[in-house]
CSV table of C-alpha atoms and ligand atoms in Angstrom, one decimal:
chain,number,residue,atom,x,y,z
A,121,MET,CA,50.1,-10.9,-12.1
A,122,PRO,CA,53.7,-11.7,-12.9
A,123,ASN,CA,55.9,-8.9,-11.9
A,124,ARG,CA,59.2,-9.7,-13.6
A,125,PRO,CA,59.0,-8.1,-17.0
A,126,PHE,CA,59.8,-10.3,-20.0
A,127,ILE,CA,61.7,-8.6,-22.9
A,128,VAL,CA,61.9,-10.9,-25.9
A,129,GLY,CA,63.9,-10.2,-29.1
A,130,ASN,CA,62.5,-11.6,-32.3
A,131,TRP,CA,65.3,-11.8,-34.8
A,132,LYS,CA,63.0,-12.9,-37.6
A,133,MET,CA,65.0,-14.1,-40.7
A,134,ASN,CA,68.2,-12.4,-39.5
A,135,GLY,CA,71.4,-13.8,-38.1
A,136,ILE,CA,74.2,-16.2,-39.0
A,137,ARG,CA,76.9,-17.5,-36.6
A,138,ALA,CA,78.8,-14.2,-36.8
A,139,MET,CA,75.8,-12.8,-34.7
A,140,LEU,CA,76.6,-15.1,-31.8
A,141,SER,CA,78.9,-12.4,-30.4
A,142,GLU,CA,75.9,-9.9,-30.3
A,143,ALA,CA,73.9,-12.5,-28.5
A,144,ARG,CA,76.7,-13.0,-25.9
A,145,SER,CA,76.7,-9.2,-25.4
A,146,ILE,CA,72.9,-9.3,-24.8
A,147,ASP,CA,73.4,-12.2,-22.4
A,148,ARG,CA,76.0,-10.3,-20.4
A,149,GLY,CA,73.6,-7.3,-20.2
A,150,ALA,CA,70.8,-9.6,-19.1
A,151,ALA,CA,73.0,-10.9,-16.3
A,152,ARG,CA,73.2,-7.3,-15.0
A,153,HIS,CA,69.4,-7.1,-14.8
A,154,PRO,CA,68.2,-10.2,-12.9
A,155,ASP,CA,64.9,-8.4,-12.3
A,156,VAL,CA,64.1,-8.7,-16.0
A,157,ARG,CA,63.6,-12.0,-17.9
A,158,VAL,CA,65.4,-11.6,-21.3
A,159,GLY,CA,64.7,-13.9,-24.2
A,160,ILE,CA,66.0,-14.1,-27.8
A,161,ALA,CA,64.2,-15.9,-30.6
A,162,PRO,CA,66.8,-16.4,-33.3
A,163,PRO,CA,66.3,-18.3,-36.6
A,164,PHE,CA,66.2,-22.1,-36.2
A,165,THR,CA,69.9,-22.4,-37.2
A,166,LEU,CA,71.0,-20.4,-34.2
A,167,VAL,CA,68.8,-22.0,-31.5
A,168,LEU,CA,71.2,-24.7,-30.5
A,169,PRO,CA,74.5,-22.6,-30.4
A,170,MET,CA,72.8,-19.8,-28.6
A,171,ALA,CA,71.1,-22.1,-26.1
A,172,GLU,CA,74.5,-23.7,-25.4
A,173,ASP,CA,76.1,-20.3,-24.9
A,174,MET,CA,73.6,-18.3,-22.8
A,175,GLN,CA,73.9,-17.9,-19.1
A,176,ALA,CA,71.2,-15.4,-18.2
A,177,ALA,CA,69.0,-15.1,-21.3
A,178,VAL,CA,66.6,-17.7,-22.4
A,179,ILE,CA,66.4,-18.9,-26.1
A,180,GLY,CA,63.2,-19.6,-28.0
A,181,ALA,CA,62.1,-20.1,-31.6
A,182,GLN,CA,59.8,-18.2,-33.9
A,183,ASP,CA,57.4,-20.9,-34.9
A,184,CYS,CA,56.9,-24.7,-34.7
A,185,HIS,CA,54.8,-27.3,-36.5
A,186,ALA,CA,51.7,-28.6,-34.7
A,187,LYS,CA,52.9,-32.3,-35.2
A,188,PRO,CA,55.8,-33.8,-33.3
A,189,SER,CA,57.3,-35.5,-36.4
A,190,GLY,CA,56.4,-36.7,-39.8
A,191,ALA,CA,56.4,-35.9,-43.5
A,192,PHE,CA,56.5,-32.2,-43.3
A,193,THR,CA,59.4,-31.1,-45.4
A,194,GLY,CA,61.0,-27.9,-44.2
A,195,ASP,CA,59.2,-27.8,-40.9
A,196,ILE,CA,60.5,-27.9,-37.3
A,197,SER,CA,58.7,-29.6,-34.5
A,198,ALA,CA,58.4,-28.4,-30.9
A,199,PRO,CA,60.2,-31.5,-29.5
A,200,MET,CA,63.1,-30.7,-31.9
A,201,LEU,CA,63.2,-27.2,-30.5
A,202,ALA,CA,63.2,-28.5,-26.9
A,203,ASP,CA,66.0,-30.9,-27.9
A,204,ALA,CA,68.0,-27.9,-29.2
A,205,GLY,CA,67.6,-26.1,-25.9
A,206,ALA,CA,64.8,-23.8,-26.7
A,207,GLN,CA,62.6,-22.8,-23.7
A,208,PHE,CA,59.8,-21.1,-25.6
A,209,VAL,CA,58.3,-20.7,-29.0
A,210,ILE,CA,56.5,-17.8,-30.6
A,211,VAL,CA,53.3,-18.8,-32.5
A,212,GLY,CA,50.9,-16.7,-34.5
A,213,HIS,CA,53.2,-13.9,-35.3
A,214,SER,CA,51.3,-11.6,-37.8
A,215,GLU,CA,54.0,-12.3,-40.5
A,216,ARG,CA,53.1,-16.0,-40.3
A,217,ARG,CA,49.4,-15.3,-40.1
A,218,ALA,CA,49.6,-13.1,-43.2
A,219,MET,CA,52.4,-14.8,-45.3
A,220,HIS,CA,51.7,-18.4,-44.4
A,221,ALA,CA,47.9,-18.1,-44.0
A,222,GLU,CA,47.9,-19.4,-40.4
A,223,GLY,CA,44.6,-19.0,-38.7
A,224,ASN,CA,43.6,-19.2,-35.1
A,225,ALA,CA,43.0,-22.9,-35.0
A,226,GLU,CA,46.5,-23.6,-36.4
A,227,VAL,CA,48.1,-21.2,-34.0
A,228,ARG,CA,46.3,-22.9,-31.1
A,229,ALA,CA,47.5,-26.3,-32.4
A,230,LYS,CA,51.0,-25.1,-32.5
A,231,GLY,CA,50.8,-23.7,-29.0
A,232,ASP,CA,49.4,-27.0,-27.8
A,233,ALA,CA,52.3,-28.8,-29.4
A,234,ALA,CA,54.8,-26.4,-27.8
A,235,LEU,CA,53.3,-27.1,-24.4
A,236,ALA,CA,53.3,-30.8,-24.9
A,237,ALA,CA,57.0,-30.6,-25.7
A,238,GLY,CA,57.6,-28.8,-22.4
A,239,LEU,CA,58.1,-25.4,-23.9
A,240,GLU,CA,56.5,-22.1,-23.0
A,241,VAL,CA,54.5,-20.3,-25.7
A,242,ILE,CA,54.1,-16.7,-26.7
A,243,VAL,CA,50.9,-16.3,-28.7
A,244,CYS,CA,50.8,-13.1,-30.9
A,245,VAL,CA,47.6,-11.3,-31.6
A,246,GLY,CA,47.0,-7.8,-33.2
A,247,GLU,CA,44.7,-5.9,-35.5
A,248,THR,CA,45.4,-4.5,-38.9
A,249,GLU,CA,45.2,-0.8,-39.6
A,250,ALA,CA,41.9,-1.3,-41.5
A,251,GLU,CA,40.4,-3.2,-38.5
A,252,ARG,CA,41.5,-0.4,-36.2
A,253,ASP,CA,40.1,2.3,-38.5
A,254,ALA,CA,36.8,0.5,-38.6
A,255,GLY,CA,36.6,0.5,-34.8
A,256,ASN,CA,37.0,-3.3,-34.6
A,257,ALA,CA,40.5,-3.5,-33.0
A,258,GLU,CA,39.3,-4.8,-29.6
A,259,SER,CA,36.9,-7.3,-30.9
A,260,VAL,CA,39.4,-8.6,-33.4
A,261,VAL,CA,42.2,-8.9,-30.8
A,262,THR,CA,40.1,-10.5,-28.0
A,263,GLY,CA,38.6,-12.9,-30.7
A,264,GLN,CA,42.1,-13.9,-31.6
A,265,VAL,CA,43.0,-14.4,-28.0
A,266,ALA,CA,39.8,-16.5,-27.4
A,267,ASP,CA,40.5,-18.7,-30.5
A,268,SER,CA,44.3,-19.0,-30.5
A,269,ILE,CA,45.6,-19.5,-26.9
A,270,PRO,CA,46.0,-23.0,-25.6
A,271,LEU,CA,43.1,-24.0,-23.3
A,272,GLY,CA,43.1,-25.3,-19.7
A,273,GLU,CA,43.8,-23.3,-16.5
A,274,GLU,CA,46.8,-25.6,-15.7
A,275,VAL,CA,48.7,-24.3,-18.8
A,276,ALA,CA,48.2,-20.6,-18.0
A,277,SER,CA,51.6,-20.2,-16.2
A,278,ARG,CA,53.4,-21.3,-19.4
A,279,VAL,CA,51.5,-18.9,-21.8
A,280,THR,CA,52.4,-15.4,-22.7
A,281,VAL,CA,50.3,-13.2,-25.0
A,282,ALA,CA,52.0,-10.6,-27.2
A,283,TYR,CA,49.8,-7.8,-28.4
A,284,GLU,CA,51.3,-6.5,-31.7
A,285,PRO,CA,49.2,-4.2,-33.8
A,286,VAL,CA,50.1,-5.2,-37.3
A,287,TRP,CA,50.4,-1.6,-38.4
A,288,ALA,CA,53.0,-0.9,-35.7
A,289,ILE,CA,55.4,-3.7,-36.7
A,290,GLY,CA,58.5,-2.4,-38.3
A,291,THR,CA,56.9,0.9,-39.1
A,292,GLY,CA,58.1,3.2,-36.4
A,293,ARG,CA,54.5,3.9,-35.5
A,294,VAL,CA,53.2,3.0,-32.1
A,295,PRO,CA,49.7,3.3,-30.5
A,296,SER,CA,49.2,5.9,-27.8
A,297,VAL,CA,50.0,4.7,-24.2
A,298,ALA,CA,46.2,5.0,-23.5
A,299,ASP,CA,45.4,2.7,-26.5
A,300,VAL,CA,48.0,0.2,-25.4
A,301,GLY,CA,46.6,0.2,-21.8
A,302,ALA,CA,43.0,-0.1,-23.0
A,303,MET,CA,43.8,-3.1,-25.3
A,304,HIS,CA,45.9,-4.8,-22.6
A,305,ARG,CA,43.0,-4.5,-20.1
A,306,ALA,CA,40.7,-6.0,-22.7
A,307,ILE,CA,43.1,-8.9,-23.3
A,308,ARG,CA,43.5,-9.4,-19.5
A,309,ALA,CA,39.7,-9.6,-19.1
A,310,LYS,CA,39.5,-12.1,-21.9
A,311,ILE,CA,42.3,-14.2,-20.5
A,312,LEU,CA,40.6,-14.3,-17.0
A,313,GLU,CA,37.4,-15.4,-18.7
A,314,ILE,CA,39.2,-18.2,-20.4
A,315,TYR,CA,41.5,-19.4,-17.6
A,316,GLY,CA,39.8,-18.2,-14.5
A,317,GLU,CA,42.0,-16.9,-11.7
A,318,GLY,CA,45.0,-18.7,-13.3
A,319,GLY,CA,44.8,-16.0,-16.0
A,320,ALA,CA,46.4,-13.5,-13.7
A,321,ALA,CA,49.7,-15.3,-14.2
A,322,VAL,CA,49.7,-14.7,-18.0
A,323,ARG,CA,52.1,-12.0,-19.1
A,324,ILE,CA,50.9,-9.7,-21.8
A,325,LEU,CA,53.7,-8.2,-23.9
A,326,TYR,CA,53.4,-5.2,-26.2
A,327,GLY,CA,55.2,-5.4,-29.5
A,328,GLY,CA,55.5,-3.1,-32.5
A,329,SER,CA,58.3,-0.6,-33.0
A,330,VAL,CA,59.5,-0.7,-29.4
A,331,ASN,CA,62.9,1.1,-29.1
A,332,ALA,CA,65.1,2.8,-26.5
A,333,GLY,CA,63.1,6.1,-26.9
A,334,ASN,CA,59.6,4.8,-26.3
A,335,ALA,CA,60.2,1.7,-24.1
A,336,ASP,CA,59.8,3.6,-20.8
A,337,GLU,CA,56.3,4.8,-21.5
A,338,LEU,CA,55.0,1.7,-23.3
A,339,LEU,CA,56.3,-0.6,-20.5
A,340,ALA,CA,54.5,1.6,-17.9
A,341,ALA,CA,51.1,1.2,-19.6
A,342,ASP,CA,48.4,-0.8,-17.9
A,343,GLU,CA,48.9,-4.6,-17.9
A,344,VAL,CA,52.0,-4.4,-20.0
A,345,GLY,CA,54.3,-7.2,-18.7
A,346,GLY,CA,57.2,-6.7,-21.1
A,347,ALA,CA,57.9,-6.3,-24.8
A,348,LEU,CA,58.3,-8.3,-28.0
A,349,VAL,CA,61.0,-6.5,-30.0
A,350,GLY,CA,61.9,-6.9,-33.6
A,351,GLY,CA,64.3,-4.5,-35.3
A,352,ALA,CA,65.8,-3.1,-32.0
A,353,SER,CA,66.7,-6.5,-30.8
A,354,LEU,CA,69.3,-7.2,-33.4
A,355,ALA,CA,71.9,-5.0,-31.8
A,356,ALA,CA,72.9,-5.4,-28.1
A,357,ASP,CA,73.0,-1.7,-27.5
A,358,SER,CA,69.5,-1.0,-28.6
A,359,PHE,CA,68.1,-4.1,-27.1
A,360,LEU,CA,69.7,-3.7,-23.8
A,361,ALA,CA,68.4,-0.1,-23.5
A,362,ILE,CA,64.9,-1.6,-23.6
A,363,VAL,CA,66.0,-4.2,-20.9
A,364,THR,CA,67.3,-1.4,-18.8
A,365,ALA,CA,64.0,0.5,-19.2
A,366,ALA,CA,62.1,-2.6,-18.1
A,367,SER,CA,64.4,-2.9,-15.1
A,368,GLY,CA,63.7,0.6,-14.1
A,369,ALA,CA,60.0,0.1,-14.6
A,370,GLY,CA,60.1,-2.7,-12.0
A,371,GLY,CA,57.4,-4.8,-13.6
A,372,GLU,CA,53.7,-4.4,-14.4
B,838,LIG,C1,57.8,-8.0,-34.3
B,838,LIG,O1,57.9,-8.3,-35.5
B,838,LIG,O2,57.5,-8.9,-33.4
B,838,LIG,C2,58.2,-6.6,-33.9
B,838,LIG,C3,57.7,-6.2,-32.8
B,838,LIG,O3,58.9,-6.0,-34.8
B,838,LIG,P1,59.5,-4.4,-34.6
B,838,LIG,O4,59.9,-4.3,-33.2
B,838,LIG,O5,60.6,-4.3,-35.6
B,838,LIG,O6,58.3,-3.5,-34.9
């Protein structure tokens, strides 16, 4: 199991060049915690300037198209992101699944495209509140893992899974530590089923309202290898507090 936690900031549709100074502050903080891998996924327009600027943090994108080029107005391909200096791409975020009707097959195709372009991929999965209330959270999430992650044991070391309960994103609500641990154990079992022993190398991040106050306990839950952070990643102070918590946690 990878033991260097990965803390990733998802800036969503936030950030203009004036925010580059915030990213520089995050980068300086990341340099003080070499035991933590720090990533930022800004909007597409900031991938290149951030990638050129960062010393310690790695830069990624929030989505890519499944095709390398072509008549897809408004889309960005994985080779374009790699060319701009991205090292990873997030695919299957619940906002894309819900607002852009992306299903598991499309998410897998995007992940495959990212790997083919030499990028790492973070595949997001997570249940809605209705699915949890109906007692289906684990089957929904492990089903998404089975149908969305890129296949082939040889790619496992470049795949990260982010468990993000939809009802916890941007709401200030988080599952109990026990529920996070139980879900991460179920995801690990599914990943091992898919990749074999190579699945032990896959980090499983928790995402959904992670902040400075709850990071310690969430990062200490079973099989949690880091965090995907939305709102709290937009300011260096709040994001670095999470990085510091991960540093203290010393890994999974
Ligand atoms: C996210 O959207 O990936 C996320 C985790 O958001 P937040 O931290 O704001 O809940």
